[in-house]
Short mmCIF file of C-alpha atoms in Angstrom, two decimals:
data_model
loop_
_atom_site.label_atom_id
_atom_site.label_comp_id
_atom_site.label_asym_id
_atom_site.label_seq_id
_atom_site.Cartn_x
_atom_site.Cartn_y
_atom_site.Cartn_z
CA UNK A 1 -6.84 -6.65 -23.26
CA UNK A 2 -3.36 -5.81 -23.91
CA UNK A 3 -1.95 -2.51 -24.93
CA UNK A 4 0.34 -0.84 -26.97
CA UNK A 5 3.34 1.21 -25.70
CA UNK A 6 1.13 4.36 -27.38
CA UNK A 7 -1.95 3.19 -26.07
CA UNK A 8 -0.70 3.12 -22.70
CA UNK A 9 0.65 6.39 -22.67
CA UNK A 10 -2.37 8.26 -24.09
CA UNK A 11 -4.44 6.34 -21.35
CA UNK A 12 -1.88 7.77 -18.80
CA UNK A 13 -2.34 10.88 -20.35
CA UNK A 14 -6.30 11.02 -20.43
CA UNK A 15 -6.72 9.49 -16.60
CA UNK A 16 -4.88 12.66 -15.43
CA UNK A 17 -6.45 15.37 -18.20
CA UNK A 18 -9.79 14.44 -16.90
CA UNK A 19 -9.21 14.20 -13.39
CA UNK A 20 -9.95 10.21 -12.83
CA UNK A 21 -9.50 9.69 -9.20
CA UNK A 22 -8.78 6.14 -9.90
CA UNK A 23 -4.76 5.17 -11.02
CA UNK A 24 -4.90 1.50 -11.88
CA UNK A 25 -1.05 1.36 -11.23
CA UNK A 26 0.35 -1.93 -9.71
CA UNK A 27 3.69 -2.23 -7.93
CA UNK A 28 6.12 -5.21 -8.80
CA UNK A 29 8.11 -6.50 -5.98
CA UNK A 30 11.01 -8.74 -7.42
CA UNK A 31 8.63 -9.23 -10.84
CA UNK A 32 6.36 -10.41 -8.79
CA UNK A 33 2.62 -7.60 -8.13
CA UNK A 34 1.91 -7.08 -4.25
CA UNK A 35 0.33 -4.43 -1.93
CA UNK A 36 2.26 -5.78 1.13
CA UNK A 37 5.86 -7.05 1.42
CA UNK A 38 7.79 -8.32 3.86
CA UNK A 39 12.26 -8.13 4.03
CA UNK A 40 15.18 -7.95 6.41
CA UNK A 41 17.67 -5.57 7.00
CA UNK A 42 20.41 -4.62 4.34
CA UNK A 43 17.80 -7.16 1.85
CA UNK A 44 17.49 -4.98 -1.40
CA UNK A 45 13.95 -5.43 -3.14
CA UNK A 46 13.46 -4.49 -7.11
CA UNK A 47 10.76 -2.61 -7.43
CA UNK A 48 8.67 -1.70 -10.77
CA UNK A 49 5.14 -0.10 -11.99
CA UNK A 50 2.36 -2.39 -14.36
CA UNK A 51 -0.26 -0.21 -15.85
CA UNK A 52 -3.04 -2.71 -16.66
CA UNK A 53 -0.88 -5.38 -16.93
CA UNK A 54 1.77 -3.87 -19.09
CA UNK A 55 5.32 -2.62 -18.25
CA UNK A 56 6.21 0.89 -18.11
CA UNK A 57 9.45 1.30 -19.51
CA UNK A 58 11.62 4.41 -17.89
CA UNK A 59 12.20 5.94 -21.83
CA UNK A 60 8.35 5.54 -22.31
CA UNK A 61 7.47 7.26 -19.24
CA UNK A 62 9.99 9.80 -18.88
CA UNK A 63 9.64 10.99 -22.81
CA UNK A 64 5.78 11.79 -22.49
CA UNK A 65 6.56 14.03 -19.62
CA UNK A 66 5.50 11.90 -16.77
CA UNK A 67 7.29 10.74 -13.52
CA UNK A 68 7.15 8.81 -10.68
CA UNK A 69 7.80 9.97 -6.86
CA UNK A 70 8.85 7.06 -4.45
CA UNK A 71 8.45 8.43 -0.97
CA UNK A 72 8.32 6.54 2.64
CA UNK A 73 5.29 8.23 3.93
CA UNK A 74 6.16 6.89 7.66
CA UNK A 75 9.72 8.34 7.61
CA UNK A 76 8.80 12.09 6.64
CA UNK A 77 7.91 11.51 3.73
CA UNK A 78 11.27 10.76 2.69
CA UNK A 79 11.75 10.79 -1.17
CA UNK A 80 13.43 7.37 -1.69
CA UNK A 81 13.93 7.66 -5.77
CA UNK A 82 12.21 8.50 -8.88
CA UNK A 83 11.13 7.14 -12.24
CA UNK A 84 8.83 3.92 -13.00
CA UNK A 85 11.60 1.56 -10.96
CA UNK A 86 13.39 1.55 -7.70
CA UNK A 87 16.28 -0.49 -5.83
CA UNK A 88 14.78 -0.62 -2.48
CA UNK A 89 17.32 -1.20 0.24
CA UNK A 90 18.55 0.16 3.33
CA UNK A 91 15.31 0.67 5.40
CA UNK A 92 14.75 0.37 9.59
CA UNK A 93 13.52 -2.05 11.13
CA UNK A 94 9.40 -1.84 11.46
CA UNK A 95 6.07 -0.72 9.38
CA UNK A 96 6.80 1.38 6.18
CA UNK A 97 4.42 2.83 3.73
CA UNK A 98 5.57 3.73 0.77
CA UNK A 99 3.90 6.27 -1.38
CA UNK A 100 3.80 6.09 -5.09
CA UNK A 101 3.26 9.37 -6.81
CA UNK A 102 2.71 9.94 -10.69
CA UNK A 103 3.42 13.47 -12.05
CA UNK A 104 2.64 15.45 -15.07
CA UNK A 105 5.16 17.38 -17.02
CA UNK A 106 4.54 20.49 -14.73
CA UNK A 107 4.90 18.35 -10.90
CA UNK A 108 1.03 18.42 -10.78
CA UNK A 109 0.74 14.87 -8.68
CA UNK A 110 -2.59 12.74 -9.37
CA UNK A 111 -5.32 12.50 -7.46
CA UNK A 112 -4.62 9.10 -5.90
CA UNK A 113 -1.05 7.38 -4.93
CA UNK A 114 -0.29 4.61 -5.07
CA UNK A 115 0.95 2.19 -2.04
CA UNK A 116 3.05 -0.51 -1.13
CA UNK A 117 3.31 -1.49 2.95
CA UNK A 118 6.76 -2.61 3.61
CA UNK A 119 7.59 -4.85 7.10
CA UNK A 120 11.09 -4.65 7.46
CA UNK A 121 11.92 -7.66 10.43
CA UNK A 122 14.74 -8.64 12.57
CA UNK A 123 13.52 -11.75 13.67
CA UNK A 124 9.94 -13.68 14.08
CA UNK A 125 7.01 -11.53 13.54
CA UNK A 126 4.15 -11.15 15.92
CA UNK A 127 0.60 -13.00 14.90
CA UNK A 128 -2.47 -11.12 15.05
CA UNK A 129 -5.71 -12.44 14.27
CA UNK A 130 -9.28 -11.34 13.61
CA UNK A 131 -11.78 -12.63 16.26
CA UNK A 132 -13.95 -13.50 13.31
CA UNK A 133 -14.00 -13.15 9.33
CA UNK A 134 -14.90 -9.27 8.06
CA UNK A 135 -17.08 -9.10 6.02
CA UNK A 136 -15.60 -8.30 2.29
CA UNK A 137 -18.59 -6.14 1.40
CA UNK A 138 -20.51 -2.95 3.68
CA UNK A 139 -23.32 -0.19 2.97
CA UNK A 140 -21.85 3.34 3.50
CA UNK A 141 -22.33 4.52 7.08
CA UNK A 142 -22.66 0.52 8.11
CA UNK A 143 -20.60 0.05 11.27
CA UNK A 144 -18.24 -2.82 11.04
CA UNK A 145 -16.93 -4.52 14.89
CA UNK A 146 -13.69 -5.86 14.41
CA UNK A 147 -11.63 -7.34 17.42
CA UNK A 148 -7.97 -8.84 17.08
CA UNK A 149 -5.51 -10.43 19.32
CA UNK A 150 -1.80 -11.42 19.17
CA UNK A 151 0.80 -13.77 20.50
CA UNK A 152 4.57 -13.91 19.55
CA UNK A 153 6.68 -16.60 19.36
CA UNK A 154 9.57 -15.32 21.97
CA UNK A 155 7.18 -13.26 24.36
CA UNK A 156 3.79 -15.05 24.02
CA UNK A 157 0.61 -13.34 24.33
CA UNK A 158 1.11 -9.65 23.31
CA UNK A 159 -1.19 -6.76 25.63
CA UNK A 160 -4.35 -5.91 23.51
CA UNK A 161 -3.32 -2.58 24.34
CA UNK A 162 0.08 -2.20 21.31
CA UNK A 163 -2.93 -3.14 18.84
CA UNK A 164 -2.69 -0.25 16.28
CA UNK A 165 -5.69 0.06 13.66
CA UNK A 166 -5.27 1.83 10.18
CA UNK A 167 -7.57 2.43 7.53
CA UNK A 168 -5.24 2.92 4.35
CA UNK A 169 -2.30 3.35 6.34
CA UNK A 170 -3.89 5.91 8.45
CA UNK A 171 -4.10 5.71 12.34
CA UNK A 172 -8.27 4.95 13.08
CA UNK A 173 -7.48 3.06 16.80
CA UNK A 174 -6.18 1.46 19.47
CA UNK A 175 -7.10 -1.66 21.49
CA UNK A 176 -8.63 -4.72 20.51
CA UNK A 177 -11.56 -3.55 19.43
CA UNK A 178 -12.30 -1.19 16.78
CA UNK A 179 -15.44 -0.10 14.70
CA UNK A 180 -15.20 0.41 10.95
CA UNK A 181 -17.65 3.05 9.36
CA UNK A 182 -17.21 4.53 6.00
CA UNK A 183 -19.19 7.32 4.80
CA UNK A 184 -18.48 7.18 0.92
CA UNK A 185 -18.02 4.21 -1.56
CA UNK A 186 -14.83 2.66 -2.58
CA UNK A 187 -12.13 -0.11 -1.62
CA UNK A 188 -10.83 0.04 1.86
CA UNK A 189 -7.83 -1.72 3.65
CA UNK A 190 -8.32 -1.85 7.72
CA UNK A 191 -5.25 -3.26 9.57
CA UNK A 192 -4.27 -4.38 12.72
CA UNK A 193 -0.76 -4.69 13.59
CA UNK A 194 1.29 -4.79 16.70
CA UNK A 195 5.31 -4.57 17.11
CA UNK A 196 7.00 -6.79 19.45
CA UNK A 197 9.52 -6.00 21.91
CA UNK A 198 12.06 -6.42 18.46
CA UNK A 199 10.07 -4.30 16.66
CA UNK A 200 8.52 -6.57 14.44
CA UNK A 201 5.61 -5.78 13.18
CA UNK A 202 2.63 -8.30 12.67
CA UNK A 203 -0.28 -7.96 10.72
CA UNK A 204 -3.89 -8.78 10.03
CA UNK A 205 -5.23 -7.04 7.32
CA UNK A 206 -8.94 -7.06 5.89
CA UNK A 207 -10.33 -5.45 2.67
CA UNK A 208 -13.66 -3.68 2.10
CA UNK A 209 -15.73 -2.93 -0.51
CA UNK A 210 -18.39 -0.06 0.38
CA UNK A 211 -21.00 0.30 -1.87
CA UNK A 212 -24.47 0.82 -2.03
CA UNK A 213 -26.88 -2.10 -2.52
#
């Protein structure tokens, strides 16, 4: 279903009024709707917000007294711009994450940001890969096993040890092995992701849906 410039607005409007912990906000890289992106130094990326499908335009946004934080949540939370774009450019080299935030008219942020993980390489990335397929779909409280490994094109076989697990960007593990368990229901992203001797960062990454049977 498509809406209307009003219709989105009012729907921005009534997410945040009743406290919906769910922002169905999806981030444009170069026109183009992605979760994870990968760029090289000095590259300069166009980024730009889709609320179910439909553009938010900067006047739109700005004149029903919303806004948009862009912050890189693995650089201090650096504030990198504001408002439903953003001219990404400029970053290090290695794993960002970069936090989305929608505001009201008085700075109250919502309930859930958005995010977009950003590789920034040098050169050839390491592989990782899962020892076998996750499953996409686990009770709450089921225990997942997941075990990775990873190679690299210039220094081979990578130590099991630089294996870094995150669940939504957050630090869970180390090691090869790690055990996903999730208490409450919703979407999950686990990672596994190692940096070579570059800096590179490489990346598995599984998705989970945990919800009761």
């Amino acid at each position: 279903m498509r809406w209307s410039s009003s219709c989105l607005m009012f729907a921005l409007s009534a997410l945040f009024l009743v406290g919906c912990s769910y922002l169905p906000l999806d981030v444009l890289v170069n026109g183009v709707a992605r979760d994870s992106v990968t760029m090289r130094p000095q590259e300069t990326l166009n980024l730009t917000l889709e609320f179910e499908g439909q553009p938010i335009s900067a006047s739109k946004f700005g004149k029903s007294g919303w806004s948009v934080e862009w912050r890189d949540a693995s650089d201090g939370d650096r504030l990198l711009g504001r408002g439903a774009s953003l001219r990404l450019t400029g970053l290090s080299v290695g794993e960002h994450v970069l936090r989305i935030t929608p505001l009201d008219s008085k700075g109250n942020a919502a309930l859930h940001d958005g995010r977009l993980y950003v590789t920034v390489e040098s050169g050839t990335k390491p592989e990782v890969r899962f020892g076998a397929t996750p499953p996409e779909k686990v009770a709450p409280g089921q225990g997942v096993r997941l075990s990775a490994s990873a190679s690299d094109a210039e220094d081979g076989a990578l130590a099991a040890s630089g294996l870094v697990w995150l669940v939504n960007g957050s630090e869970a593990g180390r090691g090869a092995e790690f055990v996903f368990r999730a208490a409450s229901a919703g979407i999950y992203f686990v990672s596994a992701e190692i940096k070579d001797a570059e800096g590179n960062v490489g990346r598995a990454r599984a998705r989970f849906e945990v919800a009761s049977s």
